[in-house]
């Protein structure tokens, strides 16, 4: 069976980091009827774990990139437990445009697909717990008004990333389950201004991110004082 990649996430009309090939959600206010989960959008590589392997953005074949090595180790450990689940998360083993200061893991789950539906956030957290893998940081789960979405984005962008450093943006998703064909109606994103997308040049000069426990006491103290 052909592996399906992650669905394209449309931008809010007020997202500042759009490019010419991005899609903007025109009737986006329909999402306000749902309880939403606001999560931090992390600056890494969209990666999927499933029984057949580890897939990066393209699902033509399992990835063998050097910056996916730790994620492939995770997959080796969990592959017999995945069943028909497709676990989507952010691979942060390599530094992209943001160097996070307080990472505890190289892989953070943000969605799980099972057959023709995306699981609810409650189910995502359940399976993340079973697999002992973290989810992306949850900022807030609530019924939002348009004003509250804008206010929360502005405030949290000023606060910066939960992992230290600049914040890439946010994803708002329906907290419930929904069909794969309805993805664009249930998941939207806001991306910071001057967002830099990974290009071919990056793959030749990539650098591994340090986890928090690897850093020296001096580095810990310096980060806490910033």
mmCIF file of C-alpha atoms in Angstrom:
data_model
loop_
_atom_site.group_PDB
_atom_site.id
_atom_site.type_symbol
_atom_site.label_atom_id
_atom_site.label_comp_id
_atom_site.label_asym_id
_atom_site.label_seq_id
_atom_site.Cartn_x
_atom_site.Cartn_y
_atom_site.Cartn_z
ATOM 1 C CA UNK A 1 0.000 0.000 0.000
ATOM 2 C CA UNK A 2 1.329 3.429 -0.956
ATOM 3 C CA UNK A 3 2.276 5.635 1.974
ATOM 4 C CA UNK A 4 0.360 8.917 2.152
ATOM 5 C CA UNK A 5 2.159 12.033 3.248
ATOM 6 C CA UNK A 6 0.845 14.556 5.746
ATOM 7 C CA UNK A 7 -1.953 16.750 4.453
ATOM 8 C CA UNK A 8 -1.083 20.317 3.500
ATOM 9 C CA UNK A 9 -1.896 22.762 6.285
ATOM 10 C CA UNK A 10 -3.511 26.003 5.157
ATOM 11 C CA UNK A 11 -2.478 29.351 6.638
ATOM 12 C CA UNK A 12 -4.698 31.775 8.484
ATOM 13 C CA UNK A 13 -5.186 34.892 6.319
ATOM 14 C CA UNK A 14 -3.212 36.858 8.931
ATOM 15 C CA UNK A 15 -0.245 34.455 8.970
ATOM 16 C CA UNK A 16 2.908 36.488 8.328
ATOM 17 C CA UNK A 17 5.145 33.728 6.981
ATOM 18 C CA UNK A 18 3.347 32.791 3.777
ATOM 19 C CA UNK A 19 5.114 32.288 0.456
ATOM 20 C CA UNK A 20 3.890 32.081 -3.126
ATOM 21 C CA UNK A 21 3.310 28.312 -2.937
ATOM 22 C CA UNK A 22 1.389 28.382 0.361
ATOM 23 C CA UNK A 23 -2.381 28.106 0.568
ATOM 24 C CA UNK A 24 -4.550 30.520 2.523
ATOM 25 C CA UNK A 25 -7.769 29.406 4.222
ATOM 26 C CA UNK A 26 -10.501 31.714 2.941
ATOM 27 C CA UNK A 27 -13.477 30.441 4.918
ATOM 28 C CA UNK A 28 -11.365 29.866 8.000
ATOM 29 C CA UNK A 29 -13.878 31.136 10.585
ATOM 30 C CA UNK A 30 -15.850 27.890 10.312
ATOM 31 C CA UNK A 31 -13.181 26.321 12.511
ATOM 32 C CA UNK A 32 -14.340 28.518 15.408
ATOM 33 C CA UNK A 33 -17.372 26.278 15.945
ATOM 34 C CA UNK A 34 -15.077 23.556 17.307
ATOM 35 C CA UNK A 35 -13.063 23.245 20.468
ATOM 36 C CA UNK A 36 -9.503 23.881 19.295
ATOM 37 C CA UNK A 37 -6.080 22.815 20.498
ATOM 38 C CA UNK A 38 -3.427 25.491 20.043
ATOM 39 C CA UNK A 39 0.024 23.921 19.800
ATOM 40 C CA UNK A 40 3.452 25.324 19.117
ATOM 41 C CA UNK A 41 4.630 24.786 15.546
ATOM 42 C CA UNK A 42 8.177 23.495 15.838
ATOM 43 C CA UNK A 43 10.927 24.216 13.334
ATOM 44 C CA UNK A 44 11.981 20.747 12.229
ATOM 45 C CA UNK A 45 11.218 18.059 9.671
ATOM 46 C CA UNK A 46 7.721 16.618 9.321
ATOM 47 C CA UNK A 47 8.277 12.896 9.934
ATOM 48 C CA UNK A 48 6.011 9.853 10.035
ATOM 49 C CA UNK A 49 6.535 6.589 11.914
ATOM 50 C CA UNK A 50 4.563 3.584 10.664
ATOM 51 C CA UNK A 51 5.133 -0.156 10.495
ATOM 52 C CA UNK A 52 6.819 0.072 7.074
ATOM 53 C CA UNK A 53 9.419 2.623 8.139
ATOM 54 C CA UNK A 54 10.232 6.262 8.838
ATOM 55 C CA UNK A 55 9.093 8.775 6.239
ATOM 56 C CA UNK A 56 10.057 12.412 5.843
ATOM 57 C CA UNK A 57 7.918 14.943 3.970
ATOM 58 C CA UNK A 58 7.965 12.809 0.824
ATOM 59 C CA UNK A 59 6.489 9.347 1.298
ATOM 60 C CA UNK A 60 7.911 7.864 -1.898
ATOM 61 C CA UNK A 61 10.272 5.726 0.204
ATOM 62 C CA UNK A 62 11.457 5.512 3.830
ATOM 63 C CA UNK A 63 14.033 8.146 4.694
ATOM 64 C CA UNK A 64 17.693 7.273 5.233
ATOM 65 C CA UNK A 65 18.927 10.826 5.801
ATOM 66 C CA UNK A 66 21.696 11.219 8.395
ATOM 67 C CA UNK A 67 19.537 13.657 10.400
ATOM 68 C CA UNK A 68 16.815 11.012 10.802
ATOM 69 C CA UNK A 69 19.112 8.494 12.504
ATOM 70 C CA UNK A 70 17.695 8.999 16.017
ATOM 71 C CA UNK A 71 14.134 8.826 14.730
ATOM 72 C CA UNK A 72 14.920 5.566 12.951
ATOM 73 C CA UNK A 73 16.260 4.235 16.254
ATOM 74 C CA UNK A 74 12.937 5.171 17.866
ATOM 75 C CA UNK A 75 11.113 3.380 15.073
ATOM 76 C CA UNK A 76 13.164 0.202 15.574
ATOM 77 C CA UNK A 77 12.078 0.189 19.197
ATOM 78 C CA UNK A 78 8.381 0.913 18.543
ATOM 79 C CA UNK A 79 7.672 -0.584 15.098
ATOM 80 C CA UNK A 80 5.988 -3.744 16.405
ATOM 81 C CA UNK A 81 3.623 -1.647 18.524
ATOM 82 C CA UNK A 82 2.405 0.701 15.791
ATOM 83 C CA UNK A 83 -0.119 -1.555 14.071
ATOM 84 C CA UNK A 84 -2.049 0.588 11.581
ATOM 85 C CA UNK A 85 -1.232 3.871 13.313
ATOM 86 C CA UNK A 86 0.680 6.544 11.415
ATOM 87 C CA UNK A 87 2.503 8.724 13.946
ATOM 88 C CA UNK A 88 3.353 12.204 12.676
ATOM 89 C CA UNK A 89 5.819 14.354 14.543
ATOM 90 C CA UNK A 90 8.559 16.928 14.280
ATOM 91 C CA UNK A 91 12.116 15.649 13.883
ATOM 92 C CA UNK A 92 14.397 18.124 15.676
ATOM 93 C CA UNK A 93 17.660 16.181 15.475
ATOM 94 C CA UNK A 94 19.039 18.774 13.059
ATOM 95 C CA UNK A 95 18.943 22.523 13.620
ATOM 96 C CA UNK A 96 16.895 24.319 10.979
ATOM 97 C CA UNK A 97 16.423 28.088 11.317
ATOM 98 C CA UNK A 98 15.775 28.066 15.092
ATOM 99 C CA UNK A 99 18.229 26.594 17.596
ATOM 100 C CA UNK A 100 16.138 25.484 20.562
ATOM 101 C CA UNK A 101 17.733 25.783 23.979
ATOM 102 C CA UNK A 102 15.849 23.238 26.096
ATOM 103 C CA UNK A 103 15.025 20.148 24.044
ATOM 104 C CA UNK A 104 14.343 16.935 25.961
ATOM 105 C CA UNK A 105 13.641 14.830 22.863
ATOM 106 C CA UNK A 106 14.328 14.778 19.142
ATOM 107 C CA UNK A 107 10.774 13.776 18.220
ATOM 108 C CA UNK A 108 7.515 15.484 19.194
ATOM 109 C CA UNK A 109 4.172 14.045 18.065
ATOM 110 C CA UNK A 110 1.584 16.419 16.593
ATOM 111 C CA UNK A 111 -0.933 14.114 14.857
ATOM 112 C CA UNK A 112 -1.892 10.472 14.362
ATOM 113 C CA UNK A 113 -3.757 9.052 11.386
ATOM 114 C CA UNK A 114 -5.649 5.766 11.476
ATOM 115 C CA UNK A 115 -7.071 4.624 8.135
ATOM 116 C CA UNK A 116 -9.322 7.442 6.894
ATOM 117 C CA UNK A 117 -9.444 9.606 9.990
ATOM 118 C CA UNK A 118 -7.239 11.828 12.060
ATOM 119 C CA UNK A 119 -7.444 10.900 15.719
ATOM 120 C CA UNK A 120 -8.717 13.325 18.334
ATOM 121 C CA UNK A 121 -6.158 15.166 20.437
ATOM 122 C CA UNK A 122 -7.187 13.073 23.440
ATOM 123 C CA UNK A 123 -6.311 9.947 21.448
ATOM 124 C CA UNK A 124 -3.042 11.508 20.279
ATOM 125 C CA UNK A 125 -2.049 12.138 23.892
ATOM 126 C CA UNK A 126 -3.114 8.616 24.859
ATOM 127 C CA UNK A 127 -0.940 6.925 22.231
ATOM 128 C CA UNK A 128 1.929 9.322 22.926
ATOM 129 C CA UNK A 129 1.763 8.163 26.538
ATOM 130 C CA UNK A 130 1.678 4.498 25.534
ATOM 131 C CA UNK A 131 4.734 4.996 23.311
ATOM 132 C CA UNK A 132 6.397 7.212 25.941
ATOM 133 C CA UNK A 133 6.952 9.954 23.376
ATOM 134 C CA UNK A 134 6.206 13.661 23.936
ATOM 135 C CA UNK A 135 3.711 15.733 21.993
ATOM 136 C CA UNK A 136 4.393 19.216 20.711
ATOM 137 C CA UNK A 137 3.750 21.838 23.419
ATOM 138 C CA UNK A 138 0.070 22.567 24.006
ATOM 139 C CA UNK A 139 -0.541 26.268 24.560
ATOM 140 C CA UNK A 140 -4.280 26.194 25.149
ATOM 141 C CA UNK A 141 -7.335 24.016 24.497
ATOM 142 C CA UNK A 142 -10.620 25.908 24.321
ATOM 143 C CA UNK A 143 -13.411 27.359 22.232
ATOM 144 C CA UNK A 144 -11.744 30.409 20.669
ATOM 145 C CA UNK A 145 -13.221 33.571 19.237
ATOM 146 C CA UNK A 146 -11.428 35.311 16.370
ATOM 147 C CA UNK A 147 -10.209 37.947 18.817
ATOM 148 C CA UNK A 148 -8.891 35.308 21.228
ATOM 149 C CA UNK A 149 -6.948 33.561 18.470
ATOM 150 C CA UNK A 150 -5.255 36.825 17.511
ATOM 151 C CA UNK A 151 -4.570 37.761 21.145
ATOM 152 C CA UNK A 152 -3.116 34.352 21.993
ATOM 153 C CA UNK A 153 -0.875 34.380 18.933
ATOM 154 C CA UNK A 154 0.435 37.862 19.720
ATOM 155 C CA UNK A 155 1.099 37.053 23.376
ATOM 156 C CA UNK A 156 2.746 33.691 22.745
ATOM 157 C CA UNK A 157 4.937 35.011 19.930
ATOM 158 C CA UNK A 158 6.295 37.541 22.410
ATOM 159 C CA UNK A 159 6.892 34.787 24.972
ATOM 160 C CA UNK A 160 8.953 32.757 22.510
ATOM 161 C CA UNK A 161 9.255 28.997 22.199
ATOM 162 C CA UNK A 162 8.489 26.677 25.097
ATOM 163 C CA UNK A 163 11.934 25.227 24.359
ATOM 164 C CA UNK A 164 13.736 28.565 24.416
ATOM 165 C CA UNK A 165 14.558 30.716 21.427
ATOM 166 C CA UNK A 166 12.265 32.214 18.836
ATOM 167 C CA UNK A 167 8.815 30.773 18.206
ATOM 168 C CA UNK A 168 8.134 29.433 14.709
ATOM 169 C CA UNK A 169 4.374 29.770 14.960
ATOM 170 C CA UNK A 170 1.254 27.880 16.015
ATOM 171 C CA UNK A 171 -1.135 25.225 14.788
ATOM 172 C CA UNK A 172 -4.827 25.285 15.693
ATOM 173 C CA UNK A 173 -6.625 21.977 15.237
ATOM 174 C CA UNK A 174 -10.065 20.628 15.975
ATOM 175 C CA UNK A 175 -9.680 18.736 19.248
ATOM 176 C CA UNK A 176 -11.988 15.997 17.966
ATOM 177 C CA UNK A 177 -11.546 13.356 15.304
ATOM 178 C CA UNK A 178 -12.220 14.120 11.635
ATOM 179 C CA UNK A 179 -12.034 12.493 8.201
ATOM 180 C CA UNK A 180 -8.839 12.838 6.183
ATOM 181 C CA UNK A 181 -10.756 14.646 3.424
ATOM 182 C CA UNK A 182 -11.745 17.362 5.908
ATOM 183 C CA UNK A 183 -8.216 18.151 7.062
ATOM 184 C CA UNK A 184 -8.087 21.671 5.594
ATOM 185 C CA UNK A 185 -11.291 22.581 7.447
ATOM 186 C CA UNK A 186 -9.977 21.383 10.795
ATOM 187 C CA UNK A 187 -6.291 22.344 10.968
ATOM 188 C CA UNK A 188 -4.827 25.819 10.345
ATOM 189 C CA UNK A 189 -1.485 27.441 11.056
ATOM 190 C CA UNK A 190 0.134 30.765 11.788
ATOM 191 C CA UNK A 191 3.814 31.164 10.872
ATOM 192 C CA UNK A 192 6.187 33.934 11.930
ATOM 193 C CA UNK A 193 7.413 36.622 9.584
ATOM 194 C CA UNK A 194 10.613 35.871 7.641
ATOM 195 C CA UNK A 195 10.220 32.132 8.132
ATOM 196 C CA UNK A 196 13.069 30.377 6.301
ATOM 197 C CA UNK A 197 12.250 27.088 4.594
ATOM 198 C CA UNK A 198 14.849 24.330 4.450
ATOM 199 C CA UNK A 199 16.566 24.078 1.067
ATOM 200 C CA UNK A 200 19.146 21.865 -0.617
ATOM 201 C CA UNK A 201 21.988 24.001 0.739
ATOM 202 C CA UNK A 202 20.884 23.178 4.300
ATOM 203 C CA UNK A 203 21.295 19.422 3.738
ATOM 204 C CA UNK A 204 25.005 19.891 3.000
ATOM 205 C CA UNK A 205 25.712 21.980 6.083
ATOM 206 C CA UNK A 206 23.317 20.721 8.730
ATOM 207 C CA UNK A 207 24.220 20.660 12.412
ATOM 208 C CA UNK A 208 22.959 18.364 15.175
ATOM 209 C CA UNK A 209 20.882 19.916 17.957
ATOM 210 C CA UNK A 210 21.995 19.432 21.545
ATOM 211 C CA UNK A 211 19.543 18.022 24.057
ATOM 212 C CA UNK A 212 19.228 19.753 27.422
ATOM 213 C CA UNK A 213 21.018 17.003 29.368
ATOM 214 C CA UNK A 214 24.036 17.244 27.037
ATOM 215 C CA UNK A 215 24.651 20.878 27.846
ATOM 216 C CA UNK A 216 27.113 21.977 30.487
ATOM 217 C CA UNK A 217 26.184 23.619 33.785
ATOM 218 C CA UNK A 218 27.538 26.870 32.358
ATOM 219 C CA UNK A 219 25.221 26.590 29.344
ATOM 220 C CA UNK A 220 22.265 25.802 31.624
ATOM 221 C CA UNK A 221 22.970 28.856 33.754
ATOM 222 C CA UNK A 222 23.412 31.092 30.722
ATOM 223 C CA UNK A 223 20.080 29.962 29.239
ATOM 224 C CA UNK A 224 18.231 30.453 32.542
ATOM 225 C CA UNK A 225 19.574 33.997 32.861
ATOM 226 C CA UNK A 226 18.478 35.055 29.364
#
